[in-house]
GROMACS .gro file of C-alpha atoms in nm:
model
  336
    1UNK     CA    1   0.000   0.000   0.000
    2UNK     CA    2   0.261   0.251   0.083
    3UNK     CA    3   0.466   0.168  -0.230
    4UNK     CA    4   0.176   0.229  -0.424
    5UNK     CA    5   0.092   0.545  -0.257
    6UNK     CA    6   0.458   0.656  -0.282
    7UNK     CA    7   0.412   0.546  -0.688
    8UNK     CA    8   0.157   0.788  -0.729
    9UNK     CA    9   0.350   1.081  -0.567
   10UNK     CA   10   0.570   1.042  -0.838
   11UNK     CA   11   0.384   1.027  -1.070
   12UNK     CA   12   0.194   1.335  -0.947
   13UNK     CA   13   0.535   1.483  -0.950
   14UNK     CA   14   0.634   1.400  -1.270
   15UNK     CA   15   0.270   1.581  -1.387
   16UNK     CA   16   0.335   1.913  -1.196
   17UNK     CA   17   0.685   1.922  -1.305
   18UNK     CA   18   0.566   1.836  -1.673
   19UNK     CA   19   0.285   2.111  -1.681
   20UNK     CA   20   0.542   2.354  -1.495
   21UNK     CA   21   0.789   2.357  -1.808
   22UNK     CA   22   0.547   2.233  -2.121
   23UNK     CA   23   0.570   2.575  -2.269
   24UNK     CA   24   0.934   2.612  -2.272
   25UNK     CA   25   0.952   2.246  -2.372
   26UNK     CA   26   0.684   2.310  -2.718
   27UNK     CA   27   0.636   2.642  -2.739
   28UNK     CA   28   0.383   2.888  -2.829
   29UNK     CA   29   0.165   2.677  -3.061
   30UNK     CA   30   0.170   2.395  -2.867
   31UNK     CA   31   0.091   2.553  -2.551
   32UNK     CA   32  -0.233   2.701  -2.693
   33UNK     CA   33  -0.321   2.354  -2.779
   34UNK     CA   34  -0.273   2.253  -2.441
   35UNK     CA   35  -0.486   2.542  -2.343
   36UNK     CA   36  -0.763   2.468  -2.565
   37UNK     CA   37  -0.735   2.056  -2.488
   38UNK     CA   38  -0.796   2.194  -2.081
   39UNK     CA   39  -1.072   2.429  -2.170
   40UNK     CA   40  -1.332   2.129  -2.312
   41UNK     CA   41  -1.173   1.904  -2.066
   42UNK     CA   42  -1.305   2.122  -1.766
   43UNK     CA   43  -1.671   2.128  -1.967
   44UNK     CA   44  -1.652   1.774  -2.061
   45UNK     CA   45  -1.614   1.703  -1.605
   46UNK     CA   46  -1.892   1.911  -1.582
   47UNK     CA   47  -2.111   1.748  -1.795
   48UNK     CA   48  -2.004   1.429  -1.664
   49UNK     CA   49  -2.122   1.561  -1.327
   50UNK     CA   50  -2.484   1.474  -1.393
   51UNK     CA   51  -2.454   1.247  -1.730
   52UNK     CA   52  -2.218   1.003  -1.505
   53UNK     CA   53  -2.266   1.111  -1.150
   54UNK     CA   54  -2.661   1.169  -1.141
   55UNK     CA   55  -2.815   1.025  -1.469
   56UNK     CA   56  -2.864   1.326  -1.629
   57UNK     CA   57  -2.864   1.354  -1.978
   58UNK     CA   58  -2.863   1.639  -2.146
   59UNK     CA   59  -2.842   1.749  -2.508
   60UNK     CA   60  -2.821   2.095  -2.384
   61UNK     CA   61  -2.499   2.153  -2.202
   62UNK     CA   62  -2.369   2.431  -2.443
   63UNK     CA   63  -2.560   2.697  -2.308
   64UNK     CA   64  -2.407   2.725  -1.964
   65UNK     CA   65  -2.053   2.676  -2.175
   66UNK     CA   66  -2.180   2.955  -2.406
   67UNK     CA   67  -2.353   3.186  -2.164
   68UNK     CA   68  -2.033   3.189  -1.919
   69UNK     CA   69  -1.799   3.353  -2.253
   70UNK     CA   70  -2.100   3.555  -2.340
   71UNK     CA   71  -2.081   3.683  -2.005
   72UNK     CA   72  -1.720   3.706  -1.977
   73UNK     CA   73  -1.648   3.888  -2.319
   74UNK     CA   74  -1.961   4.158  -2.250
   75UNK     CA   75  -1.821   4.196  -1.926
   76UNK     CA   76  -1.480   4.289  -2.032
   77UNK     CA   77  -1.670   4.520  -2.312
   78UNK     CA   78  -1.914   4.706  -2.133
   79UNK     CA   79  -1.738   4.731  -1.774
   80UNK     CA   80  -1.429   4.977  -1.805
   81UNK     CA   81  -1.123   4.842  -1.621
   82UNK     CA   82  -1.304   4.502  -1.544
   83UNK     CA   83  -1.069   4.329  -1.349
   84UNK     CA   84  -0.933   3.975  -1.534
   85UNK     CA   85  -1.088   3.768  -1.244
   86UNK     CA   86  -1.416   3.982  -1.185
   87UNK     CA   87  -1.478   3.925  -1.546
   88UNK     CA   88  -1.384   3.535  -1.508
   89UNK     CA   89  -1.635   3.551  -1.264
   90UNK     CA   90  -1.905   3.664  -1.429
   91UNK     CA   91  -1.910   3.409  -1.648
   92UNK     CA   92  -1.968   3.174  -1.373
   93UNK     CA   93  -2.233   3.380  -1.209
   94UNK     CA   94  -2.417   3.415  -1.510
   95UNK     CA   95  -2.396   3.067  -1.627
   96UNK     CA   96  -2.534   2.958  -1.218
   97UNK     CA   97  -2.831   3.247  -1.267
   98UNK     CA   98  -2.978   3.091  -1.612
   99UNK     CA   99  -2.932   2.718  -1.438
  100UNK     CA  100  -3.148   2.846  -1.143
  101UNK     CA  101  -3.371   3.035  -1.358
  102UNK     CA  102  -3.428   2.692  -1.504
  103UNK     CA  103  -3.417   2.456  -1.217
  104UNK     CA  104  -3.779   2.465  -1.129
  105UNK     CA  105  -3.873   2.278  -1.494
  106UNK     CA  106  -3.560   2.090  -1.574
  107UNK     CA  107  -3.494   1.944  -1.175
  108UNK     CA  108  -3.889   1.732  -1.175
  109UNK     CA  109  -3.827   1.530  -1.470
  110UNK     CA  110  -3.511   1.297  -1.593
  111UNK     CA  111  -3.454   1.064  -1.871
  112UNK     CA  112  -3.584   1.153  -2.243
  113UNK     CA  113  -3.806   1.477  -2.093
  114UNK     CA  114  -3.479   1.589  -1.912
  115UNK     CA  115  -3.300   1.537  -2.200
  116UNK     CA  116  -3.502   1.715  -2.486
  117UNK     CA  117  -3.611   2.000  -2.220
  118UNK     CA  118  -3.247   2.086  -2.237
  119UNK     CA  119  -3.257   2.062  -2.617
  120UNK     CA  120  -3.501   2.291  -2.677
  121UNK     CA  121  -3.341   2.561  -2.410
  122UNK     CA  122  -3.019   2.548  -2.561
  123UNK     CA  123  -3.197   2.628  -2.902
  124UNK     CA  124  -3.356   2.919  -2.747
  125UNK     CA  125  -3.097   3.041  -2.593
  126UNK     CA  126  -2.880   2.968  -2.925
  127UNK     CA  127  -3.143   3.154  -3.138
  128UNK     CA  128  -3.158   3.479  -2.915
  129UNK     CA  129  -2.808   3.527  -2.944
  130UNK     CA  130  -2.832   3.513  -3.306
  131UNK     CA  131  -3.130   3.794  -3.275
  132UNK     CA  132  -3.017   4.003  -3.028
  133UNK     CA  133  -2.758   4.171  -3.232
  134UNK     CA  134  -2.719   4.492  -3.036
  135UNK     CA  135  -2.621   4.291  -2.745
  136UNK     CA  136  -2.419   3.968  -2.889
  137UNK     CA  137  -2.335   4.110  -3.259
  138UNK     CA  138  -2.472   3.820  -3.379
  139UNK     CA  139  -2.349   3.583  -3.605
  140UNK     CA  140  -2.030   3.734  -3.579
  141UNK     CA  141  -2.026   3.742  -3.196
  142UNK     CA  142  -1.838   3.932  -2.960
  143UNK     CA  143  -1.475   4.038  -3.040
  144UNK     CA  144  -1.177   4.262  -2.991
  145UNK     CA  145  -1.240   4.307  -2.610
  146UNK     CA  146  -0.981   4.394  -2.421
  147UNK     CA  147  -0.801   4.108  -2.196
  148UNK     CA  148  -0.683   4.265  -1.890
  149UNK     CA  149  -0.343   4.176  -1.663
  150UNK     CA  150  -0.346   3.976  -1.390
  151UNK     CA  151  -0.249   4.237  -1.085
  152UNK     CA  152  -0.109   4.058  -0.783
  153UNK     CA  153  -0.139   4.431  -0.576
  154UNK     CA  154   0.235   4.546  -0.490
  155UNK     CA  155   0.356   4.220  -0.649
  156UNK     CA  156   0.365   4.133  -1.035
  157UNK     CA  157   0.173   4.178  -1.307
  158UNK     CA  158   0.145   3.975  -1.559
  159UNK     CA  159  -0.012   4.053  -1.943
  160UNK     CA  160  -0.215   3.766  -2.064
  161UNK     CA  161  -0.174   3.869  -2.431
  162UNK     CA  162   0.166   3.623  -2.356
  163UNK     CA  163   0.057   3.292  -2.503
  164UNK     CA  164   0.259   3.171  -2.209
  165UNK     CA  165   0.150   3.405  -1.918
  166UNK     CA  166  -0.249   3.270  -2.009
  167UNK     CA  167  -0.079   2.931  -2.005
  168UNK     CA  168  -0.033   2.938  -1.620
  169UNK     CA  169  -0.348   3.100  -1.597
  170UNK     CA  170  -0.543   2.899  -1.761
  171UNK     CA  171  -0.377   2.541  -1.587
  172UNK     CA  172  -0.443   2.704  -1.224
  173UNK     CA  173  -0.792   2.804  -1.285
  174UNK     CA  174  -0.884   2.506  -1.501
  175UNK     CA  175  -0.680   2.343  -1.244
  176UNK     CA  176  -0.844   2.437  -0.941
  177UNK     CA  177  -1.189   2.398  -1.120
  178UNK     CA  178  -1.161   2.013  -1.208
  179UNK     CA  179  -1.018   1.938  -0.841
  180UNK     CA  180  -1.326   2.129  -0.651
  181UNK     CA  181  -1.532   1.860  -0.876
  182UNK     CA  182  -1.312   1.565  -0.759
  183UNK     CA  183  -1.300   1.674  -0.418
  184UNK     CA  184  -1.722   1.745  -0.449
  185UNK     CA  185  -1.725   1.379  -0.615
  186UNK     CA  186  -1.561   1.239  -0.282
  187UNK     CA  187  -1.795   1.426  -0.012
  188UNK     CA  188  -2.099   1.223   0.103
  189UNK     CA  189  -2.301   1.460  -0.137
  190UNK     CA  190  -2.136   1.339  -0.390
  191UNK     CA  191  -2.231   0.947  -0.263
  192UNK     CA  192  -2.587   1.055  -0.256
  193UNK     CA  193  -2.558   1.190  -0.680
  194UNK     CA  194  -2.429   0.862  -0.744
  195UNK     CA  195  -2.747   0.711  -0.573
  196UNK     CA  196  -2.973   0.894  -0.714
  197UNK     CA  197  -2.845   0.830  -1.061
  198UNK     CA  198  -2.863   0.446  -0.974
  199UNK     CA  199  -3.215   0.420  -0.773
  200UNK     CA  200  -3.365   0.835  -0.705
  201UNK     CA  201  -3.674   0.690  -0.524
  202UNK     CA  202  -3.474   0.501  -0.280
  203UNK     CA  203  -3.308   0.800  -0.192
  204UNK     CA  204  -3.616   1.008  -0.172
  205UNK     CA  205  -3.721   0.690   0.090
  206UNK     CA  206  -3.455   0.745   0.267
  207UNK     CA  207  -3.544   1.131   0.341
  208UNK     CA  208  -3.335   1.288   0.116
  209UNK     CA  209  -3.470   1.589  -0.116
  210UNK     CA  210  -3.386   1.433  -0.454
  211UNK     CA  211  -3.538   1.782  -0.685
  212UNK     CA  212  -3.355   2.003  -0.490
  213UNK     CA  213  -3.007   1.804  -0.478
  214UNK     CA  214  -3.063   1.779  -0.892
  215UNK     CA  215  -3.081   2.145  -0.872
  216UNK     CA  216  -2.757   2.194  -0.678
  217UNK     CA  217  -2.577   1.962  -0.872
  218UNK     CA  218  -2.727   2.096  -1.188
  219UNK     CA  219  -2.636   2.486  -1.091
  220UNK     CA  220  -2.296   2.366  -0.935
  221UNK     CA  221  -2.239   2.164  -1.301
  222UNK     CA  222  -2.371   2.502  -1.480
  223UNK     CA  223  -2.130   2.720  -1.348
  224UNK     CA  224  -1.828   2.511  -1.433
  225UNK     CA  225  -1.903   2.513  -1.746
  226UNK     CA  226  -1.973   2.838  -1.763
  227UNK     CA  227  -1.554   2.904  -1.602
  228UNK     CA  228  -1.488   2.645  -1.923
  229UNK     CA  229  -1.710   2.891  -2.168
  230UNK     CA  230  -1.481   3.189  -1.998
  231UNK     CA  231  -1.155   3.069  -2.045
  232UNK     CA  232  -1.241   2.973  -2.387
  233UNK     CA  233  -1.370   3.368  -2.434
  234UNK     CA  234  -1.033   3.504  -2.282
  235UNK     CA  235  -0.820   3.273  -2.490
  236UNK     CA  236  -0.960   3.349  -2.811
  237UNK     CA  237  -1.020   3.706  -2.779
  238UNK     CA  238  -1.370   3.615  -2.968
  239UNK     CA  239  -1.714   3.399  -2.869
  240UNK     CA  240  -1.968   3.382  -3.105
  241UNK     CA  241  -2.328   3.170  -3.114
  242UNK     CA  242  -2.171   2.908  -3.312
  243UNK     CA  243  -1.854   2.785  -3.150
  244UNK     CA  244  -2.024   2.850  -2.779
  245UNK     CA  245  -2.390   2.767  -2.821
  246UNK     CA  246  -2.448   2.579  -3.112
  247UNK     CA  247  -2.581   2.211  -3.107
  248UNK     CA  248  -2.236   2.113  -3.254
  249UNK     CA  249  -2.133   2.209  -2.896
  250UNK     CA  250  -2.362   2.027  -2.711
  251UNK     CA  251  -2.298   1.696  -2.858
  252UNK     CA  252  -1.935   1.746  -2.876
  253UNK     CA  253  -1.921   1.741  -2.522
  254UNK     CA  254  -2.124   1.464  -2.536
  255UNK     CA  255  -1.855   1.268  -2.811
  256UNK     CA  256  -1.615   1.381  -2.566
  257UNK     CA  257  -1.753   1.230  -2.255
  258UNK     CA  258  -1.862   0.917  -2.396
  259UNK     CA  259  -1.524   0.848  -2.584
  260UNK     CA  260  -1.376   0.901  -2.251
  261UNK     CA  261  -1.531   0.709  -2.048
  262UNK     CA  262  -1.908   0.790  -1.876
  263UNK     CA  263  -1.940   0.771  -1.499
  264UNK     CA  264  -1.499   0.766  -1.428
  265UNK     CA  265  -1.435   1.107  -1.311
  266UNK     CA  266  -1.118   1.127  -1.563
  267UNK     CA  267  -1.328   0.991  -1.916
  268UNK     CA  268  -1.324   1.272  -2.013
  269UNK     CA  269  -1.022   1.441  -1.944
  270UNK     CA  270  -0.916   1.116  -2.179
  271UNK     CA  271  -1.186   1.205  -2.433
  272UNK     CA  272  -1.101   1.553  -2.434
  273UNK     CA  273  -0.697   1.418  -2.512
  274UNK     CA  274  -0.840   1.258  -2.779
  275UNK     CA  275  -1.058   1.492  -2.948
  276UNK     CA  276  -0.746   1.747  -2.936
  277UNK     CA  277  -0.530   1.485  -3.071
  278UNK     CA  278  -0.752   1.369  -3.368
  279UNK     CA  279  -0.780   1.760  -3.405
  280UNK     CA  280  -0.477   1.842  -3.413
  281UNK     CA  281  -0.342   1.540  -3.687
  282UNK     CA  282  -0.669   1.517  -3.900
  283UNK     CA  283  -0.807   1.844  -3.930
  284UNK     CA  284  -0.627   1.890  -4.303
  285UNK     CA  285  -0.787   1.608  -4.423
  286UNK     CA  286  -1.142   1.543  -4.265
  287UNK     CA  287  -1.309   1.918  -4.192
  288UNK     CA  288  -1.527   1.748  -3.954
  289UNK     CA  289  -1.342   1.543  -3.662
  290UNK     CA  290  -1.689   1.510  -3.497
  291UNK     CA  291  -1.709   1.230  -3.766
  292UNK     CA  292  -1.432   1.069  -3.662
  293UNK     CA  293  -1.492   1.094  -3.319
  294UNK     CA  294  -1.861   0.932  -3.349
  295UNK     CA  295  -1.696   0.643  -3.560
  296UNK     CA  296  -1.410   0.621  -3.255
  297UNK     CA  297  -1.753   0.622  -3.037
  298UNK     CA  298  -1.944   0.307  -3.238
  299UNK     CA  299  -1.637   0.111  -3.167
  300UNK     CA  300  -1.574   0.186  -2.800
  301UNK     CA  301  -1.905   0.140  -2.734
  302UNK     CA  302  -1.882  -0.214  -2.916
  303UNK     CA  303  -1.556  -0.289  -2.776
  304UNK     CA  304  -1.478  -0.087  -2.437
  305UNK     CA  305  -1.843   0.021  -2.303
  306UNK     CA  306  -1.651   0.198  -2.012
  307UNK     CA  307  -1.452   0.423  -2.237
  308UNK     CA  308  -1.099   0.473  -2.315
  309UNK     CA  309  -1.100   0.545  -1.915
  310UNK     CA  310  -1.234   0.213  -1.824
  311UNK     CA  311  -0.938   0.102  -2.037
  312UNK     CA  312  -0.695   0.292  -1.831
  313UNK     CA  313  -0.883   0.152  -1.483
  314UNK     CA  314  -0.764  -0.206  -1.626
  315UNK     CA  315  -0.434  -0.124  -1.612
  316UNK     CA  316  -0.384   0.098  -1.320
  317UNK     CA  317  -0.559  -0.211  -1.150
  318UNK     CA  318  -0.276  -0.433  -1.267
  319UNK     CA  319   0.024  -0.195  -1.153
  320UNK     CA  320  -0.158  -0.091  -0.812
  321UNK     CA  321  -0.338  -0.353  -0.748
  322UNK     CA  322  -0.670  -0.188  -0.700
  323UNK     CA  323  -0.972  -0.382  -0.684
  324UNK     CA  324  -1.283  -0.321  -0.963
  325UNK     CA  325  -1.537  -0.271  -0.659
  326UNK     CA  326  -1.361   0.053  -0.522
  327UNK     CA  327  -1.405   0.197  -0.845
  328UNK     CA  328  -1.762   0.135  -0.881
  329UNK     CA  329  -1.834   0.276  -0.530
  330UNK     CA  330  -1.610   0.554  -0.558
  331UNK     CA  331  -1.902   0.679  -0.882
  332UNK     CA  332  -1.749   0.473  -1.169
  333UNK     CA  333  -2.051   0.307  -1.395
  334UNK     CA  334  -2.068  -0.038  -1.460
  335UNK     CA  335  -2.127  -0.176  -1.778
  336UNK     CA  336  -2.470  -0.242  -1.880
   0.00000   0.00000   0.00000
C-alpha cells in the first residue's frame, strides 16, 4: 500500500513538473493547444457531473458553456477596467443564474423529458443570441475586447496577451476547477448523486430531497461550465453563437464524454486528449473530426463500453493492485 501510494507521488510529480515547463519544452503553438485541450476538458467534467454522477442527460450543455464567454467577453466590453478575475467571474455567475432560472422545470423530470427540455433551451438560448444583435453582434459574436493583466497588488503583473503568461493562468484556474469537482465527487453529497443516478426513489425513501439536490448539482455543473465557456472567451479574444452555443457544442461534449469514459471522473479528461489529438493530426484532411470521433464512439461502445477510461482503470488495477469494486463505489458506472 505505501509503495503504491509513494508510486503515485511520483507520478503526481512527474505531472506538476511536466505542466510547470510544457511551454518552454513546445512552445507557443503547442501551448495554446494545451490550453484549448484543458478548456473542453473542464466542460466535458462538468457534464459528466450529472450524465455520469446523477443520470442526467442532457443534449443541452452548451448553453451554460456559451452563456459563461457571453458573459465574460460583454463583461470585459461594457465594464471599463473590469478586473481579469471579476470578469472570469461573471461568467460563472451568469452561467449559475440561467441554471437556477431553469431549475424549477428541468430538476422534476429525468430521462428523455430531461433530455429534450435541455434541447429545446439550448436552441432558445442559441437563437436569441443570433437575434439580439445589439447585445451579442450576432453571427459574428463578440470580439476585440480587451483582456486585462493579472495584478497581484504590490507584487507582479502579468499581461495575458503572452501565449505563455495565459498558459499558467489557464492550468491554475482550469486546475483548481476540475479538483473542486473531484474533491465534491468524494464528499458524502457526492455518494448521494451517485445514488440517485442508480435508484432516485430510494433515496427520496430514505429522506433525502432528490429535486432540490438535482438542482444543486445541476447549478454547481452550470457554473463550471460556464468558467470552461470563460476561459475559452479570454483565450480566443472572440465567442460567437456558433462555436459557444451551437448544437455542434452540445454533442461534442457529449462525443467527448462518452469516448472518454461515462461515470470515471477522468473519461473525459481522456476524451477531451483525444478529441485534441484527432484535431490536431486530421483536421487537413477530414473538416469534420466530430465524424471521426462518433466512428471512434461506435467502436468503443462495441468494444470498451466503459470508455478509453475504463481502459486505463484495467491497467492501473494491474500496476496498483486496485480492486474493480472501489471503483464502482467511488461513482465509476458499470457496464450495462
Amino acid at each position: 500500500m505505501m509503495r503504491n501510494r509513494k508510486v503515485k507521488w511520483v507520478l503526481w510529480g512527474a505531472v506538476l513538473s511536466l505542466l510547470t515547463f510544457y511551454p518552454k519544452l513546445v512552445g507557443p503553438y503547442f501551448t495554446n493547444v494545451f490550453v484549448h485541450f484543458a478548456i473542453f476538458a473542464l466542460y466535458a467534467v462538468s457534464f459528466n457531473l450529472l450524465l455520469g454522477y446523477t443520470g442526467l442527460f442532457s443534449f443541452g450543455h452548451a448553453m451554460y458553456f456559451g452563456t459563461g464567454g457571453f458573459a465574460t467577453a460583454l463583461a470585459l466590453v461594457h465594464i471599463k477596467g473590469c478586473p481579469l478575475v471579476m470578469a472570469l467571474f461573471m461568467g460563472f455567475l451568469a452561467s449559475v443564474i440561467l441554471a437556477l432560472v431553469l431549475c424549477p422545470i428541468v430538476s422534476r423530470v429525468s430521462g428523455t423529458a430531461f433530455a429534450m427540455l435541455h434541447l429545446a433551451f439550448s436552441m432558445l438560448i442559441y437563437t436569441l443570441a443570433l437575434k439580439l444583435r445589439k447585445i451579442t453582434n450576432g453571427e459574428d459574436g463578440v470580439s476585440g475586447f480587451p483582456i486585462p493583466a493579472l495584478h497581484i497588488p504590490g507584487v507582479v503583473s502579468f499581461d495575458m496577451r503572452d501565449s505563455t503568461n495565459f498558459y499558467y493562468f489557464a492550468v491554475v484556474v482550469i486546475g483548481l476547477s476540475v479538483w473542486t469537482l473531484w474533491f465534491l465527487t468524494k464528499t458524502p453529497f457526492g455518494q448521494i448523486l451517485v445514488s440517485i443516478r442508480d435508484n432516485a426513489k430510494r433515496v427520496a425513501y430514505m429522506g433525502f430531497k432528490v429535486p432540490q439536490t438535482k438542482a444543486v448539482i445541476y447549478a454547481i455543473s452550470a457554473g463550471f461550465a460556464g468558467i470552461a465557456g470563460a476561459v475559452l472567451a479570454l483565450f480566443q479574444d472572440v465567442i460567437t453563437p456558433d462555436h459557444a452555443l451551437g448544437p455542434g457544442t452540445s454533442f461534442q461534449v457529449i462525443l467527448i464524454t462518452m469516448v472518454g469514459g461515462v461515470g470515471s471522473f477522468l473519461g473525459p479528461i481522456w476524451g477531451s486528449a483525444i478529441f485534441t489529438v484527432l484535431q490536431e493530426f486530421t483536421s487537413r484532411y477530414i473538416k469534420e473530426v466530430e465524424l471521426l470521433m462518433g466512428a471512434i464512439l461506435i467502436l468503443v461502445m462495441l468494444y470498451f463500453p466503459k470508455g478509453f477510461a475504463g481502459v486505463w482503470a484495467l491497467i492501473e488495477r494491474k500496476v496498483f493492485g486496485e480492486s474493480p469494486s472501489k471503483r464502482v463505489a467511488e461513482g465509476g458506472r458499470s457496464s450495462q
